[in-house]
Coordinates of C-alpha atoms in Angstrom, one line a residue:
Chain A
M1 CA -150.1 -18.5 -134.4
T2 CA -148.8 -21.8 -133.1
V3 CA -150.7 -25.0 -132.8
V4 CA -151.4 -24.2 -129.2
G5 CA -153.0 -20.9 -130.1
Y6 CA -155.0 -22.6 -132.8
A7 CA -156.1 -25.3 -130.4
F8 CA -157.3 -22.8 -127.9
D9 CA -159.2 -20.8 -130.5
E10 CA -161.0 -23.8 -131.9
G11 CA -161.5 -25.5 -128.5
W12 CA -163.1 -22.4 -127.0
T13 CA -165.3 -22.1 -130.1
S14 CA -166.4 -25.7 -129.7
V15 CA -167.3 -25.2 -126.0
R16 CA -169.4 -22.2 -126.9
R17 CA -171.0 -24.0 -129.8
A18 CA -171.8 -27.1 -127.5
G19 CA -174.1 -24.9 -125.4
K20 CA -176.4 -26.9 -123.2
S21 CA -174.2 -30.1 -123.5
A22 CA -171.2 -28.1 -122.2
V23 CA -173.2 -26.8 -119.3
I24 CA -174.2 -30.4 -118.4
S25 CA -170.7 -31.6 -118.7
I26 CA -169.4 -28.7 -116.6
G27 CA -172.1 -29.5 -114.0
T28 CA -171.1 -33.2 -113.9
I29 CA -167.5 -32.3 -113.4
A30 CA -168.4 -29.8 -110.8
I31 CA -170.4 -32.4 -108.8
A32 CA -167.6 -34.8 -108.9
F33 CA -165.2 -32.1 -107.7
V34 CA -167.5 -30.7 -105.0
T35 CA -167.4 -34.4 -103.6
L36 CA -163.6 -34.5 -103.8
G37 CA -163.2 -31.0 -102.5
G38 CA -165.6 -31.6 -99.7
F39 CA -163.6 -34.7 -98.6
L40 CA -160.4 -32.7 -98.9
L41 CA -161.9 -29.9 -96.7
I42 CA -163.2 -32.3 -94.1
S43 CA -160.0 -34.2 -94.2
V44 CA -157.8 -31.1 -93.8
N45 CA -159.7 -30.0 -90.7
V46 CA -160.0 -33.4 -89.2
Q47 CA -156.3 -33.9 -89.7
R48 CA -155.6 -30.6 -88.0
A49 CA -157.7 -31.6 -85.0
L50 CA -156.0 -35.0 -84.9
D51 CA -152.6 -33.4 -85.1
R52 CA -153.4 -31.2 -82.2
W53 CA -154.7 -34.1 -80.2
L54 CA -151.7 -36.1 -81.0
E55 CA -149.4 -33.3 -79.9
A56 CA -151.3 -33.0 -76.6
A57 CA -151.6 -36.7 -76.1
E58 CA -150.1 -37.8 -72.9
L59 CA -149.4 -40.9 -70.9
S60 CA -151.1 -40.4 -67.6
V61 CA -149.9 -42.6 -64.8
Y62 CA -152.3 -42.5 -61.9
L63 CA -150.7 -43.3 -58.6
Q64 CA -152.1 -45.2 -55.7
D65 CA -152.9 -43.0 -52.7
A66 CA -150.6 -45.1 -50.5
I67 CA -147.5 -44.7 -52.7
T68 CA -144.4 -43.6 -50.8
D69 CA -142.3 -40.7 -51.8
D70 CA -139.3 -42.9 -52.7
A71 CA -141.5 -45.1 -54.9
R72 CA -142.9 -42.1 -56.6
A73 CA -139.4 -40.6 -57.2
A74 CA -138.2 -43.9 -58.6
L75 CA -141.1 -44.1 -61.0
E76 CA -140.6 -40.5 -62.0
S77 CA -137.0 -41.1 -62.6
Y78 CA -137.7 -44.3 -64.6
L79 CA -140.2 -42.5 -66.8
A80 CA -137.8 -39.5 -67.4
S81 CA -135.1 -41.9 -68.6
Q82 CA -137.2 -43.3 -71.4
P83 CA -136.3 -42.2 -74.9
A84 CA -140.0 -41.8 -75.9
V85 CA -140.5 -39.3 -73.0
L86 CA -140.2 -35.6 -73.5
A87 CA -141.1 -34.5 -69.9
V88 CA -142.6 -35.7 -66.7
E89 CA -144.8 -33.6 -64.4
F90 CA -146.2 -34.6 -61.1
M91 CA -149.8 -33.6 -60.4
S92 CA -150.9 -33.9 -56.8
K93 CA -154.4 -34.9 -55.7
S94 CA -155.2 -31.3 -54.8
H95 CA -153.9 -30.0 -58.1
A96 CA -156.0 -32.6 -60.0
L97 CA -159.1 -31.5 -58.1
E98 CA -158.3 -27.8 -58.7
R99 CA -157.9 -28.5 -62.5
F100 CA -161.2 -30.3 -62.7
Q101 CA -162.9 -27.4 -61.0
N102 CA -161.3 -25.0 -63.5
D103 CA -162.2 -27.1 -66.5
F104 CA -165.8 -27.9 -65.4
P105 CA -167.0 -24.9 -63.3
E106 CA -170.6 -26.0 -63.9
L107 CA -169.9 -29.1 -61.8
A108 CA -168.7 -27.0 -58.8
D109 CA -171.7 -28.2 -56.7
V110 CA -170.7 -31.8 -57.2
T111 CA -167.1 -31.3 -56.2
A112 CA -168.1 -29.2 -53.2
S113 CA -170.4 -31.9 -52.0
L114 CA -167.6 -34.5 -51.8
S115 CA -166.1 -35.2 -48.4
D116 CA -162.9 -36.7 -49.9
N117 CA -160.8 -35.7 -52.9
P118 CA -161.5 -38.6 -55.3
F119 CA -158.9 -37.6 -57.8
P120 CA -155.7 -39.6 -57.7
A121 CA -152.2 -38.1 -57.9
A122 CA -150.6 -38.7 -61.3
L123 CA -147.5 -38.4 -63.3
E124 CA -148.3 -36.7 -66.6
V125 CA -145.9 -37.7 -69.3
R126 CA -145.4 -35.6 -72.4
L127 CA -144.3 -37.8 -75.2
Q128 CA -142.0 -37.4 -78.1
T129 CA -143.6 -37.2 -81.6
G130 CA -142.9 -39.5 -84.5
Q131 CA -143.7 -43.2 -85.2
F132 CA -140.6 -44.4 -83.3
A133 CA -141.6 -42.6 -80.1
T134 CA -145.2 -43.8 -80.6
D135 CA -144.1 -47.4 -80.8
M136 CA -141.9 -47.1 -77.7
A137 CA -144.6 -45.3 -75.8
D138 CA -147.0 -48.2 -76.5
E139 CA -144.5 -50.5 -74.8
L140 CA -143.9 -48.1 -72.0
A141 CA -147.6 -47.8 -71.2
R142 CA -147.8 -51.6 -70.9
T143 CA -144.7 -51.9 -68.6
V144 CA -145.3 -48.9 -66.4
A145 CA -148.7 -50.3 -65.4
E146 CA -147.1 -53.2 -63.7
R147 CA -144.8 -51.1 -61.6
E148 CA -145.1 -50.6 -57.8
G149 CA -147.5 -47.8 -56.7
V150 CA -149.3 -47.4 -60.1
A151 CA -153.1 -47.6 -59.9
D152 CA -153.9 -47.1 -63.6
V153 CA -152.5 -45.9 -66.9
R154 CA -154.3 -43.8 -69.5
Y155 CA -152.7 -43.6 -72.9
D156 CA -154.5 -41.2 -75.3
R157 CA -152.6 -42.2 -78.4
R158 CA -154.3 -45.6 -78.5
W159 CA -157.8 -44.3 -79.2
L160 CA -156.3 -41.5 -81.3
A161 CA -154.6 -44.2 -83.5
R162 CA -157.9 -45.9 -83.8
L163 CA -159.6 -42.7 -84.7
L164 CA -156.8 -42.0 -87.2
A165 CA -157.4 -45.4 -88.8
I166 CA -161.2 -44.7 -89.1
V167 CA -160.4 -41.2 -90.6
T168 CA -158.0 -42.8 -93.0
G169 CA -160.6 -45.4 -94.0
A170 CA -163.2 -42.6 -94.6
R171 CA -160.6 -40.7 -96.6
V172 CA -159.9 -43.7 -98.9
A173 CA -163.7 -44.3 -99.3
G174 CA -164.1 -40.6 -100.2
A175 CA -161.3 -40.8 -102.7
I176 CA -162.8 -43.9 -104.3
A177 CA -166.3 -42.2 -104.4
A178 CA -164.7 -39.1 -106.0
A179 CA -162.7 -41.3 -108.5
V180 CA -165.9 -43.0 -109.6
L181 CA -167.7 -39.7 -110.0
M182 CA -164.7 -38.3 -111.9
L183 CA -164.8 -41.3 -114.2
G184 CA -168.4 -40.5 -114.9
A185 CA -167.5 -36.9 -115.5
A186 CA -164.7 -37.8 -117.8
F187 CA -167.2 -39.9 -119.9
T188 CA -169.6 -37.0 -120.0
V189 CA -166.8 -34.7 -121.2
A190 CA -165.7 -37.2 -123.8
S191 CA -169.2 -37.5 -125.0
V192 CA -169.5 -33.7 -125.4
V193 CA -166.2 -33.6 -127.3
R194 CA -167.4 -36.4 -129.5
Q195 CA -170.5 -34.5 -130.3
S196 CA -168.4 -31.5 -131.2
L197 CA -166.2 -33.7 -133.5
H198 CA -169.4 -35.0 -135.1
A199 CA -170.7 -31.4 -135.7
R200 CA -167.3 -30.6 -137.3
R201 CA -166.9 -33.7 -139.3
D202 CA -167.1 -32.0 -142.7
E203 CA -164.6 -29.4 -141.5
L204 CA -162.3 -32.1 -140.2
E205 CA -162.5 -34.0 -143.4
I206 CA -161.4 -31.0 -145.3
M207 CA -158.7 -30.2 -142.7
Q208 CA -157.3 -33.7 -143.1
L209 CA -157.0 -33.3 -146.9
V210 CA -154.9 -30.2 -146.4
G211 CA -152.6 -32.4 -144.4
P212 CA -152.1 -30.7 -141.0
P213 CA -150.2 -32.6 -138.3
F214 CA -152.5 -34.5 -136.0
S215 CA -151.9 -31.9 -133.3
Y216 CA -154.0 -29.5 -135.4
I217 CA -156.8 -32.0 -135.7
R218 CA -156.8 -33.4 -132.1
G219 CA -155.5 -30.4 -130.3
P220 CA -158.8 -28.5 -130.2
S221 CA -160.6 -31.6 -128.8
I222 CA -158.0 -31.9 -126.0
V223 CA -158.4 -28.1 -125.2
E224 CA -162.2 -28.4 -125.3
G225 CA -161.9 -31.2 -122.7
L226 CA -159.3 -29.2 -120.7
L227 CA -161.6 -26.1 -120.7
L228 CA -164.7 -28.1 -119.6
G229 CA -162.8 -29.9 -116.9
G230 CA -161.0 -26.7 -115.7
I231 CA -164.3 -24.7 -115.6
G232 CA -166.0 -27.5 -113.8
A233 CA -163.3 -27.7 -111.2
A234 CA -163.3 -23.9 -110.8
V235 CA -167.1 -24.0 -110.3
A236 CA -166.7 -26.7 -107.7
L237 CA -164.1 -24.7 -105.9
A238 CA -166.3 -21.6 -105.9
A239 CA -169.2 -23.6 -104.6
I240 CA -167.2 -25.1 -101.8
A241 CA -165.9 -21.7 -100.9
L242 CA -169.5 -20.3 -100.8
V243 CA -170.8 -23.1 -98.7
F244 CA -167.8 -22.9 -96.4
T245 CA -168.3 -19.1 -95.9
M246 CA -172.0 -19.4 -95.3
A247 CA -172.0 -22.5 -93.1
G248 CA -168.5 -22.6 -91.7
R249 CA -168.9 -19.9 -89.2
S250 CA -172.0 -21.4 -87.6
L251 CA -170.4 -24.9 -87.6
E252 CA -167.3 -23.5 -85.9
A253 CA -169.3 -22.9 -82.6
D254 CA -170.8 -26.4 -82.8
L255 CA -167.5 -28.0 -83.4
A256 CA -165.5 -25.9 -80.9
G257 CA -165.3 -29.0 -78.6
L258 CA -163.6 -31.0 -81.3
T259 CA -161.3 -28.2 -82.7
G260 CA -160.3 -26.8 -79.4
G261 CA -161.8 -23.5 -80.4
A262 CA -159.6 -23.2 -83.4
Q263 CA -161.0 -21.7 -86.6
L264 CA -162.0 -24.1 -89.4
R265 CA -159.6 -23.9 -92.2
F266 CA -160.5 -23.6 -95.9
L267 CA -158.6 -25.6 -98.6
G268 CA -155.0 -24.5 -98.9
V269 CA -153.1 -23.6 -102.1
R270 CA -152.0 -27.3 -102.5
E271 CA -155.5 -28.7 -102.1
S272 CA -157.0 -26.0 -104.4
A273 CA -154.3 -26.7 -107.0
I274 CA -155.1 -30.5 -106.7
L275 CA -158.8 -29.7 -107.5
L276 CA -158.1 -27.3 -110.4
F277 CA -155.3 -29.3 -112.0
G278 CA -157.3 -32.4 -111.5
G279 CA -160.2 -30.9 -113.3
L280 CA -157.9 -29.8 -116.2
A281 CA -156.2 -33.3 -116.3
V282 CA -159.5 -35.2 -116.3
G283 CA -161.0 -33.0 -119.0
A284 CA -157.9 -33.1 -121.2
G285 CA -157.6 -36.9 -120.8
A286 CA -161.3 -37.2 -121.8
G287 CA -160.8 -34.9 -124.7
A288 CA -157.7 -36.8 -125.8
L289 CA -159.6 -40.1 -125.6
A290 CA -162.5 -38.7 -127.6
S291 CA -160.1 -37.2 -130.3
R292 CA -158.7 -40.6 -131.0
A293 CA -161.8 -41.3 -133.0
V294 CA -160.3 -39.0 -135.7
K295 CA -158.1 -41.2 -137.8
Chain B
M1 CA -144.2 -38.1 -161.1
I2 CA -147.0 -40.6 -160.8
E3 CA -146.7 -44.4 -161.5
T4 CA -149.3 -47.1 -160.8
H5 CA -148.6 -50.7 -161.2
G6 CA -151.4 -53.2 -161.3
L7 CA -153.5 -50.9 -159.2
G8 CA -156.8 -52.3 -157.9
K9 CA -159.4 -51.1 -155.5
V10 CA -162.1 -53.5 -154.4
Y11 CA -165.2 -52.4 -152.3
G12 CA -167.4 -54.8 -150.4
R13 CA -167.6 -58.3 -151.8
G14 CA -165.4 -58.2 -154.9
L15 CA -166.8 -55.0 -156.5
Y16 CA -163.9 -53.6 -158.4
A17 CA -163.8 -49.8 -158.7
L18 CA -160.3 -50.0 -160.3
R19 CA -158.7 -53.1 -161.7
D20 CA -155.1 -53.8 -162.8
L21 CA -154.4 -50.1 -163.7
T22 CA -150.8 -49.4 -164.9
L23 CA -150.2 -45.8 -165.7
T24 CA -147.4 -43.2 -165.8
I25 CA -147.9 -39.4 -165.6
D26 CA -144.7 -37.4 -166.0
K27 CA -143.6 -34.5 -164.0
G28 CA -145.1 -31.2 -165.2
E29 CA -147.7 -33.0 -167.3
F30 CA -151.4 -32.0 -167.5
V31 CA -153.6 -35.1 -167.8
F32 CA -157.4 -35.6 -167.9
L33 CA -159.0 -38.6 -166.5
T34 CA -162.2 -39.3 -168.3
G35 CA -164.9 -41.9 -168.5
P36 CA -168.5 -42.5 -167.6
S37 CA -169.8 -42.4 -164.0
G38 CA -168.4 -45.4 -162.1
A39 CA -165.3 -45.7 -164.4
G40 CA -163.0 -45.2 -161.5
K41 CA -161.8 -41.6 -162.0
S42 CA -162.7 -40.4 -158.5
T43 CA -161.4 -43.6 -157.0
L44 CA -158.0 -43.1 -158.6
L45 CA -157.9 -39.5 -157.3
R46 CA -158.8 -40.7 -153.8
L47 CA -156.0 -43.2 -153.9
L48 CA -153.6 -40.5 -155.1
L49 CA -154.7 -38.3 -152.2
L50 CA -154.5 -41.3 -149.8
Q51 CA -158.1 -40.9 -148.8
E52 CA -158.1 -44.6 -149.4
R53 CA -155.5 -47.4 -149.7
P54 CA -155.2 -49.6 -152.7
T55 CA -156.4 -53.2 -152.4
E56 CA -154.0 -54.4 -155.1
G57 CA -150.9 -53.1 -156.8
E58 CA -149.0 -49.9 -155.9
V59 CA -149.1 -46.1 -156.4
I60 CA -145.8 -44.3 -156.5
V61 CA -145.8 -40.5 -156.3
G62 CA -142.5 -38.6 -156.5
G63 CA -140.6 -41.9 -155.9
R64 CA -142.6 -42.8 -152.8
N65 CA -144.8 -45.8 -152.5
L66 CA -148.0 -44.4 -151.0
A67 CA -149.1 -47.7 -149.6
R68 CA -146.1 -47.7 -147.2
L69 CA -146.7 -44.3 -145.7
S70 CA -147.5 -44.1 -142.0
Q71 CA -150.4 -41.9 -140.9
T72 CA -148.1 -39.1 -140.0
E73 CA -146.3 -39.4 -143.3
V74 CA -149.7 -39.3 -145.1
Q75 CA -150.4 -35.9 -143.6
A76 CA -146.9 -34.7 -144.6
Y77 CA -147.5 -36.0 -148.2
R78 CA -150.9 -34.3 -148.4
R79 CA -149.2 -31.0 -147.6
T80 CA -147.3 -31.4 -151.0
V81 CA -150.5 -32.1 -153.0
G82 CA -153.2 -29.5 -153.9
F83 CA -156.8 -30.8 -154.3
V84 CA -159.9 -29.3 -155.9
F85 CA -163.4 -31.0 -155.7
Q86 CA -166.6 -30.5 -157.5
D87 CA -168.3 -29.5 -154.2
F88 CA -165.4 -27.1 -153.4
K89 CA -164.9 -28.5 -149.9
L90 CA -164.5 -25.1 -148.2
I91 CA -164.8 -24.7 -144.4
T92 CA -168.1 -22.9 -144.1
S93 CA -167.4 -21.2 -140.7
K94 CA -164.1 -19.7 -142.0
T95 CA -163.6 -16.7 -144.3
V96 CA -162.0 -16.9 -147.7
F97 CA -158.7 -15.7 -146.3
E98 CA -158.8 -18.3 -143.4
N99 CA -159.7 -21.1 -145.8
V100 CA -156.7 -20.4 -147.9
S101 CA -154.2 -19.5 -145.2
F102 CA -155.0 -22.6 -143.1
A103 CA -152.9 -24.6 -145.5
L104 CA -149.9 -22.4 -144.7
R105 CA -150.7 -22.1 -141.0
V106 CA -150.3 -25.9 -140.5
L107 CA -146.8 -25.6 -142.1
G108 CA -145.9 -23.3 -139.3
L109 CA -144.9 -20.3 -141.5
P110 CA -144.6 -16.9 -139.9
V111 CA -147.9 -15.0 -139.8
E112 CA -146.6 -12.3 -142.1
Q113 CA -145.5 -14.8 -144.7
Q114 CA -148.9 -16.5 -144.4
R115 CA -150.7 -13.2 -145.1
R116 CA -148.5 -12.3 -148.0
R117 CA -148.7 -15.6 -149.8
T118 CA -152.5 -16.0 -149.2
Y119 CA -153.1 -12.5 -150.5
Q120 CA -151.0 -13.1 -153.5
V121 CA -152.7 -16.4 -154.5
L122 CA -156.2 -14.9 -153.9
K123 CA -155.2 -11.9 -156.0
W124 CA -154.0 -14.4 -158.8
V125 CA -157.5 -16.0 -158.8
G126 CA -159.1 -12.6 -158.7
L127 CA -160.6 -12.6 -155.2
Q128 CA -158.5 -10.1 -153.3
H129 CA -161.7 -8.1 -152.7
R130 CA -163.5 -11.1 -151.0
L131 CA -160.9 -11.9 -148.3
N132 CA -163.3 -11.5 -145.4
S133 CA -166.4 -13.1 -147.1
L134 CA -167.7 -16.5 -145.9
P135 CA -168.0 -19.2 -148.6
E136 CA -171.8 -19.0 -148.6
E137 CA -171.6 -15.4 -149.7
L138 CA -169.7 -16.4 -152.9
S139 CA -170.9 -17.6 -156.2
G140 CA -170.1 -21.2 -157.3
G141 CA -167.3 -19.9 -159.6
E142 CA -165.8 -17.8 -156.8
Q143 CA -166.0 -20.7 -154.3
Q144 CA -164.1 -22.9 -156.8
R145 CA -161.5 -20.2 -157.3
V146 CA -161.0 -20.1 -153.5
A147 CA -160.5 -23.9 -153.6
I148 CA -158.0 -23.5 -156.3
A149 CA -156.2 -20.8 -154.3
R150 CA -156.1 -23.1 -151.3
A151 CA -154.7 -25.9 -153.5
L152 CA -152.0 -23.7 -154.8
V153 CA -150.9 -21.6 -151.8
N154 CA -148.5 -24.3 -150.7
E155 CA -146.9 -24.3 -154.1
P156 CA -147.5 -28.1 -154.5
H157 CA -145.8 -30.3 -157.1
L158 CA -149.1 -32.0 -157.9
V159 CA -152.7 -30.7 -158.2
L160 CA -155.6 -33.2 -158.3
A161 CA -159.0 -32.0 -159.3
D162 CA -162.1 -34.1 -159.3
E163 CA -164.9 -32.7 -161.6
P164 CA -163.8 -29.1 -160.7
T165 CA -166.3 -27.6 -163.2
G166 CA -169.1 -30.0 -162.4
N167 CA -171.2 -27.3 -160.7
L168 CA -170.3 -24.5 -162.9
D169 CA -171.7 -23.1 -166.2
P170 CA -169.6 -23.3 -169.4
D171 CA -168.1 -19.8 -169.2
L172 CA -167.0 -20.3 -165.6
S173 CA -165.7 -23.7 -166.5
L174 CA -163.4 -22.3 -169.2
E175 CA -162.3 -19.7 -166.7
I176 CA -161.4 -22.4 -164.1
M177 CA -159.6 -24.5 -166.8
N178 CA -157.6 -21.5 -167.8
L179 CA -156.4 -21.3 -164.2
F180 CA -155.4 -25.0 -164.3
R181 CA -153.5 -24.3 -167.5
E182 CA -151.6 -21.4 -165.9
I183 CA -150.8 -23.6 -162.9
N184 CA -149.4 -26.3 -165.2
A185 CA -147.4 -23.7 -167.2
G186 CA -145.6 -23.1 -163.9
G187 CA -144.3 -26.7 -163.9
T188 CA -146.9 -28.2 -161.6
T189 CA -148.3 -31.6 -162.6
V190 CA -152.1 -31.4 -162.9
V191 CA -154.5 -34.3 -163.0
V192 CA -158.2 -33.4 -163.7
A193 CA -161.0 -35.9 -163.7
T194 CA -163.9 -34.8 -165.8
H195 CA -166.5 -36.3 -168.2
D196 CA -166.8 -33.0 -170.1
R197 CA -165.5 -33.9 -173.6
E198 CA -165.9 -30.3 -174.8
L199 CA -163.7 -29.0 -172.1
I200 CA -161.1 -31.7 -172.7
K201 CA -161.1 -30.7 -176.4
W202 CA -160.8 -27.1 -175.6
V203 CA -157.7 -27.6 -173.3
G204 CA -156.1 -30.1 -175.6
R205 CA -154.0 -32.3 -173.3
R206 CA -153.4 -36.0 -172.8
V207 CA -156.5 -38.0 -171.9
V208 CA -156.6 -41.2 -169.9
Q209 CA -159.8 -43.0 -170.6
L210 CA -161.2 -45.3 -167.9
E211 CA -164.1 -47.7 -168.1
Q212 CA -165.4 -50.0 -165.4
G213 CA -162.2 -49.5 -163.5
R214 CA -159.8 -50.4 -166.3
L215 CA -157.6 -48.4 -168.6
A216 CA -159.6 -48.1 -171.8
G217 CA -157.3 -45.9 -173.8
A218 CA -155.2 -42.8 -174.0
E219 CA -155.2 -40.1 -176.5
V220 CA -153.7 -36.7 -177.1
P221 CA -156.3 -34.5 -178.8
Q222 CA -155.1 -32.2 -181.5

């Protein structure tokens, strides 16, 4: 059997021998990774919602009621010629009212009571995606507002960009919190591995006299940490999956307005792999750190 | 095989365990280190096994100055030295077979070769029927024979033994000494630390006498 096989044999034996300490260590790792996984889960779904909103984000150019056909055609032609613009669609006042009635049927009484149609005609501009197009669209939104016949301009990407910045900030804060928790978990793992080393000190002394390479002495400690970290991360992943299955469906209805009715998504292969390999790496690192005590 | 030049080991504030020890042990020789408790016998063996580093002077084994070995080289050096202690130093959680074969395992030998050599050496010490026993299930004499088997399984050039019969009755002590004589007959250098004068007389090999960390004399009993 190679050093790897030996390290796994001894590492697993140490985990079993550690008993309650191992359970505490796995629990600590699991809490840290539930935090990280939770942030990943929220982040993935918020990002999907944002992407969808960004895709749908339009530049709405509301027109003055008194705008002439020529001025409208000139404005439409100007917008269509801009590189940031994908398509331009004219929406008449009556079409705008009709769409409002379709979108908000519960307000039918309100619209029926109006003597005039209060909705302005608009040019709805579909924008290209990408940072370059976004930057150009910012400029376009400013300039088009000053053109003849324009009553107002609504540009969705501005508030979406602000929202994106907030989400990014929350994501960074979550990552920092998870990192701090993981550091604590790593110290717990290191402490358990040190206890195992202490329990095996006589055995280690004898082993050292036989003269094995250090991989034989330190390998089991690294594997012990690896197993604790891996099991902790797997427990966290299972816990997140359980909570998602139990609570996700009911949340879906509450969050339908934000998600556009789309199903909430669980962590993908990439995110799950980040969690599992992260657990293994944190555990192995802590085990390696603890094993340095063996000279 | 072994040379020490002005070898000294100081503990704490100037307490000499060994002082200015110059000694030569030839290849294939069987040497007893003797002297009262605290004479420095065990310290010398610990320096030869590199469990400790000398404070003064040098130890040269097989042409290598042990003081200059890196930690990795120390491990490699130990794989060429067999050791036997009074308290056997067996791993209690491992069977007789595992205790002995571990020394081969770390050399990366094929499993079949590990098994064959371990069985051969355990058969040589008369324990082929206790392969799966744990150390605690063996008598003191049997445990010491396992330790000897472990020391020999690598076919080392040098075997160091620190009071190997200290925990054994006279009959078992002679039995163990016979094993050391057989090892030595095969060309292996053997250094045994003991204060048992009767045993030394019985074996009849060179004796290095230490007292208060210094060389106090050498003799070859008739």
